[in-house]
PDB file of C-alpha atoms and ligand atoms in Angstrom:
ATOM      1  CA  MET A   1    -103.048-144.316  21.124  1.00 84.00           C
ATOM      2  CA  TYR A   2    -103.597-142.061  18.512  1.00 92.00           C
ATOM      3  CA  SER A   3    -106.935-141.235  17.055  1.00 95.00           C
ATOM      4  CA  LYS A   4    -108.218-141.281  13.440  1.00 96.00           C
ATOM      5  CA  LYS A   5    -108.326-137.761  12.463  1.00 96.00           C
ATOM      6  CA  VAL A   6    -104.319-137.999  13.659  1.00 96.00           C
ATOM      7  CA  TYR A   7    -103.281-140.772  12.239  1.00 95.00           C
ATOM      8  CA  GLU A   8    -105.454-139.190   8.552  1.00 97.00           C
ATOM      9  CA  HIS A   9    -103.318-136.405   9.296  1.00 97.00           C
ATOM     10  CA  PHE A  10     -99.931-137.831   9.654  1.00 96.00           C
ATOM     11  CA  THR A  11    -100.327-140.225   6.961  1.00 97.00           C
ATOM     12  CA  LYS A  12    -101.715-137.609   4.543  1.00 98.00           C
ATOM     13  CA  PRO A  13    -100.777-133.811   5.898  1.00 98.00           C
ATOM     14  CA  HIS A  14    -102.468-131.007   4.270  1.00 98.00           C
ATOM     15  CA  ASN A  15    -100.621-127.885   3.473  1.00 98.00           C
ATOM     16  CA  GLN A  16     -97.360-129.048   3.762  1.00 98.00           C
ATOM     17  CA  GLY A  17     -94.400-127.685   2.023  1.00 98.00           C
ATOM     18  CA  MET A  18     -92.759-123.395   2.356  1.00 98.00           C
ATOM     19  CA  ILE A  19     -94.543-120.689   0.082  1.00 98.00           C
ATOM     20  CA  LYS A  20     -91.820-118.788  -1.791  1.00 96.00           C
ATOM     21  CA  ASN A  21     -91.207-114.494  -0.563  1.00 96.00           C
ATOM     22  CA  PRO A  22     -94.171-115.493   2.331  1.00 98.00           C
ATOM     23  CA  ASP A  23     -95.494-112.002   4.530  1.00 98.00           C
ATOM     24  CA  GLY A  24     -95.021-114.496   7.207  1.00 98.00           C
ATOM     25  CA  VAL A  25     -92.903-116.534   8.639  1.00 98.00           C
ATOM     26  CA  GLY A  26     -93.919-118.581  12.655  1.00 98.00           C
ATOM     27  CA  THR A  27     -90.650-120.558  13.666  1.00 98.00           C
ATOM     28  CA  VAL A  28     -90.990-122.368  17.007  1.00 97.00           C
ATOM     29  CA  GLY A  29     -88.469-124.866  18.674  1.00 95.00           C
ATOM     30  CA  ASN A  30     -89.669-127.285  21.203  1.00 89.00           C
ATOM     31  CA  PRO A  31     -85.915-127.126  23.044  1.00 87.00           C
ATOM     32  CA  VAL A  32     -87.193-130.733  25.105  1.00 85.00           C
ATOM     33  CA  CYS A  33     -87.936-132.957  22.246  1.00 87.00           C
ATOM     34  CA  GLY A  34     -86.265-130.892  19.398  1.00 90.00           C
ATOM     35  CA  ASP A  35     -88.495-130.855  17.302  1.00 92.00           C
ATOM     36  CA  LEU A  36     -89.063-128.327  15.039  1.00 95.00           C
ATOM     37  CA  MET A  37     -91.830-125.757  13.124  1.00 97.00           C
ATOM     38  CA  LYS A  38     -92.360-123.986  10.402  1.00 98.00           C
ATOM     39  CA  ILE A  39     -95.438-121.695   9.296  1.00 98.00           C
ATOM     40  CA  TYR A  40     -95.533-119.483   6.467  1.00 98.00           C
ATOM     41  CA  ILE A  41     -98.736-117.093   5.277  1.00 98.00           C
ATOM     42  CA  LYS A  42     -99.737-115.079   2.846  1.00 98.00           C
ATOM     43  CA  VAL A  43    -102.208-112.219   3.825  1.00 98.00           C
ATOM     44  CA  LYS A  44    -104.664-110.867   1.053  1.00 97.00           C
ATOM     45  CA  LYS A  45    -106.891-107.671   1.952  1.00 94.00           C
ATOM     46  CA  GLU A  46    -110.057-108.301   1.140  1.00 92.00           C
ATOM     47  CA  LYS A  47    -112.722-105.483   2.040  1.00 91.00           C
ATOM     48  CA  LYS A  48    -110.392-104.451   4.646  1.00 92.00           C
ATOM     49  CA  LYS A  49    -109.999-107.662   5.858  1.00 95.00           C
ATOM     50  CA  GLU A  50    -106.656-109.379   5.707  1.00 97.00           C
ATOM     51  CA  ILE A  51    -107.181-112.542   4.911  1.00 98.00           C
ATOM     52  CA  ILE A  52    -104.861-115.575   5.348  1.00 98.00           C
ATOM     53  CA  LYS A  53    -105.176-117.028   1.631  1.00 98.00           C
ATOM     54  CA  GLU A  54    -102.338-119.286   1.603  1.00 98.00           C
ATOM     55  CA  ILE A  55    -100.343-121.178   4.339  1.00 98.00           C
ATOM     56  CA  LYS A  56     -98.110-124.108   4.605  1.00 98.00           C
ATOM     57  CA  PHE A  57     -96.056-125.799   7.023  1.00 98.00           C
ATOM     58  CA  GLU A  58     -92.830-127.625   6.998  1.00 98.00           C
ATOM     59  CA  THR A  59     -91.881-129.510  10.615  1.00 96.00           C
ATOM     60  CA  LEU A  60     -89.029-131.825  11.361  1.00 95.00           C
ATOM     61  CA  GLY A  61     -91.202-133.974  14.487  1.00 92.00           C
ATOM     62  CA  CYS A  62     -93.035-136.177  16.199  1.00 92.00           C
ATOM     63  CA  ALA A  63     -96.770-138.115  13.994  1.00 93.00           C
ATOM     64  CA  ALA A  64     -98.506-135.434  16.676  1.00 94.00           C
ATOM     65  CA  ALA A  65     -96.875-131.947  15.241  1.00 95.00           C
ATOM     66  CA  ILE A  66     -97.198-133.266  12.124  1.00 96.00           C
ATOM     67  CA  ALA A  67    -100.384-134.061  12.780  1.00 96.00           C
ATOM     68  CA  THR A  68    -101.039-130.583  14.517  1.00 96.00           C
ATOM     69  CA  SER A  69     -98.974-128.752  11.975  1.00 97.00           C
ATOM     70  CA  SER A  70    -101.293-130.412   9.184  1.00 98.00           C
ATOM     71  CA  MET A  71    -105.033-129.424  11.409  1.00 97.00           C
ATOM     72  CA  VAL A  72    -103.788-125.527  12.290  1.00 97.00           C
ATOM     73  CA  THR A  73    -103.739-124.668   8.477  1.00 98.00           C
ATOM     74  CA  ASP A  74    -106.809-126.348   8.173  1.00 98.00           C
ATOM     75  CA  LEU A  75    -108.400-124.180  10.391  1.00 98.00           C
ATOM     76  CA  ALA A  76    -106.057-120.953   9.748  1.00 98.00           C
ATOM     77  CA  LYS A  77    -107.086-121.167   6.195  1.00 98.00           C
ATOM     78  CA  GLY A  78    -109.303-118.450   4.791  1.00 98.00           C
ATOM     79  CA  LYS A  79    -109.484-116.722   7.917  1.00 98.00           C
ATOM     80  CA  THR A  80    -108.912-112.873   9.127  1.00 98.00           C
ATOM     81  CA  VAL A  81    -105.232-112.649  11.222  1.00 98.00           C
ATOM     82  CA  GLU A  82    -107.086-111.921  13.742  1.00 97.00           C
ATOM     83  CA  GLU A  83    -109.108-115.022  13.964  1.00 98.00           C
ATOM     84  CA  ALA A  84    -106.013-116.774  13.206  1.00 98.00           C
ATOM     85  CA  LEU A  85    -104.463-115.634  16.816  1.00 98.00           C
ATOM     86  CA  LYS A  86    -107.258-116.703  18.330  1.00 98.00           C
ATOM     87  CA  ILE A  87    -107.210-120.256  17.197  1.00 97.00           C
ATOM     88  CA  LYS A  88    -105.971-121.727  20.718  1.00 95.00           C
ATOM     89  CA  ARG A  89    -103.373-124.859  21.201  1.00 91.00           C
ATOM     90  CA  SER A  90    -106.321-126.794  22.666  1.00 92.00           C
ATOM     91  CA  ASP A  91    -108.409-126.711  19.826  1.00 95.00           C
ATOM     92  CA  VAL A  92    -105.631-128.120  17.456  1.00 94.00           C
ATOM     93  CA  ALA A  93    -105.788-131.253  19.320  1.00 93.00           C
ATOM     94  CA  GLU A  94    -110.108-131.321  20.272  1.00 95.00           C
ATOM     95  CA  ASN A  95    -110.443-130.905  16.261  1.00 96.00           C
ATOM     96  CA  LEU A  96    -108.132-133.684  16.060  1.00 95.00           C
ATOM     97  CA  GLU A  97    -109.989-135.740  18.563  1.00 96.00           C
ATOM     98  CA  GLY A  98    -107.503-135.291  21.027  1.00 94.00           C
ATOM     99  CA  LEU A  99    -104.499-136.224  21.993  1.00 92.00           C
ATOM    100  CA  PRO A 100    -102.296-138.879  23.749  1.00 91.00           C
ATOM    101  CA  PRO A 101    -101.464-136.652  27.604  1.00 90.00           C
ATOM    102  CA  ALA A 102     -98.282-137.248  26.489  1.00 88.00           C
ATOM    103  CA  LYS A 103     -98.546-135.516  23.404  1.00 88.00           C
ATOM    104  CA  LEU A 104    -100.752-132.577  24.033  1.00 84.00           C
ATOM    105  CA  HIS A 105     -96.891-130.540  23.152  1.00 84.00           C
ATOM    106  CA  CYS A 106     -96.900-130.442  20.420  1.00 84.00           C
ATOM    107  CA  SER A 107    -100.490-128.806  19.505  1.00 84.00           C
ATOM    108  CA  ASN A 108     -99.057-126.472  21.805  1.00 88.00           C
ATOM    109  CA  LEU A 109     -96.280-125.628  18.785  1.00 92.00           C
ATOM    110  CA  ALA A 110     -98.513-125.566  16.265  1.00 94.00           C
ATOM    111  CA  ALA A 111    -101.074-122.821  17.491  1.00 95.00           C
ATOM    112  CA  ASP A 112     -97.482-121.136  18.925  1.00 96.00           C
ATOM    113  CA  ALA A 113     -95.823-120.936  14.880  1.00 97.00           C
ATOM    114  CA  LEU A 114     -99.070-120.108  13.711  1.00 98.00           C
ATOM    115  CA  HIS A 115     -98.798-117.031  16.526  1.00 98.00           C
ATOM    116  CA  ALA A 116     -95.786-116.171  15.092  1.00 98.00           C
ATOM    117  CA  ALA A 117     -96.354-116.213  11.588  1.00 98.00           C
ATOM    118  CA  VAL A 118     -99.258-113.978  12.348  1.00 98.00           C
ATOM    119  CA  ASP A 119     -97.317-112.154  14.118  1.00 98.00           C
ATOM    120  CA  ASP A 120     -94.182-111.468  11.306  1.00 98.00           C
ATOM    121  CA  TYR A 121     -97.135-110.786   9.341  1.00 98.00           C
ATOM    122  CA  ASN A 122     -98.032-107.217  11.732  1.00 97.00           C
ATOM    123  CA  LYS A 123     -95.085-106.639  12.820  1.00 96.00           C
ATOM    124  CA  LYS A 124     -93.864-106.211   8.734  1.00 92.00           C
ATOM    125  CA  LYS A 125     -96.381-103.963   7.489  1.00 83.00           C
ATOM    126  CA  LYS A 126     -95.720-101.532   9.468  1.00 70.00           C
TER     127      LYS A 126
HETATM  128 FE1  FES B   1     -91.785-132.936  19.820  1.00 87.78          FE
HETATM  129 FE2  FES B   1     -94.251-134.304  19.480  1.00 87.78          FE
HETATM  130  S1  FES B   1     -92.434-135.198  20.064  1.00 87.78           S
HETATM  131  S2  FES B   1     -93.661-132.203  19.056  1.00 87.78           S
END
């Protein structure tokens, strides 16, 4: 039912864990399945660009939720905060070579948690 990529990211997730003193944190939950995802970011300014230097996730959820968390952190790492906001829900699923239709909502969680972490960072820096 899952692609090879999903399986890889589920069994060996990248960037799992938490960051102490993060610059931004985003938490989102899915009220239907009860799954919870938290993304932490550390941002560094380089040549006037705000780069996501470190990113980690903690997810309580299904296999797809873990795999999409892992993928979204890979996609956002090294990007500017503006670029991270442009990562769409569909980008996460596409980079995992697709998700079963019933599991697409799990990838929404990942993009939403990333955006929430960036929003939190933007709010804090003001
Ligand atoms: Fe809830 Fe996947 S079933 S996020």
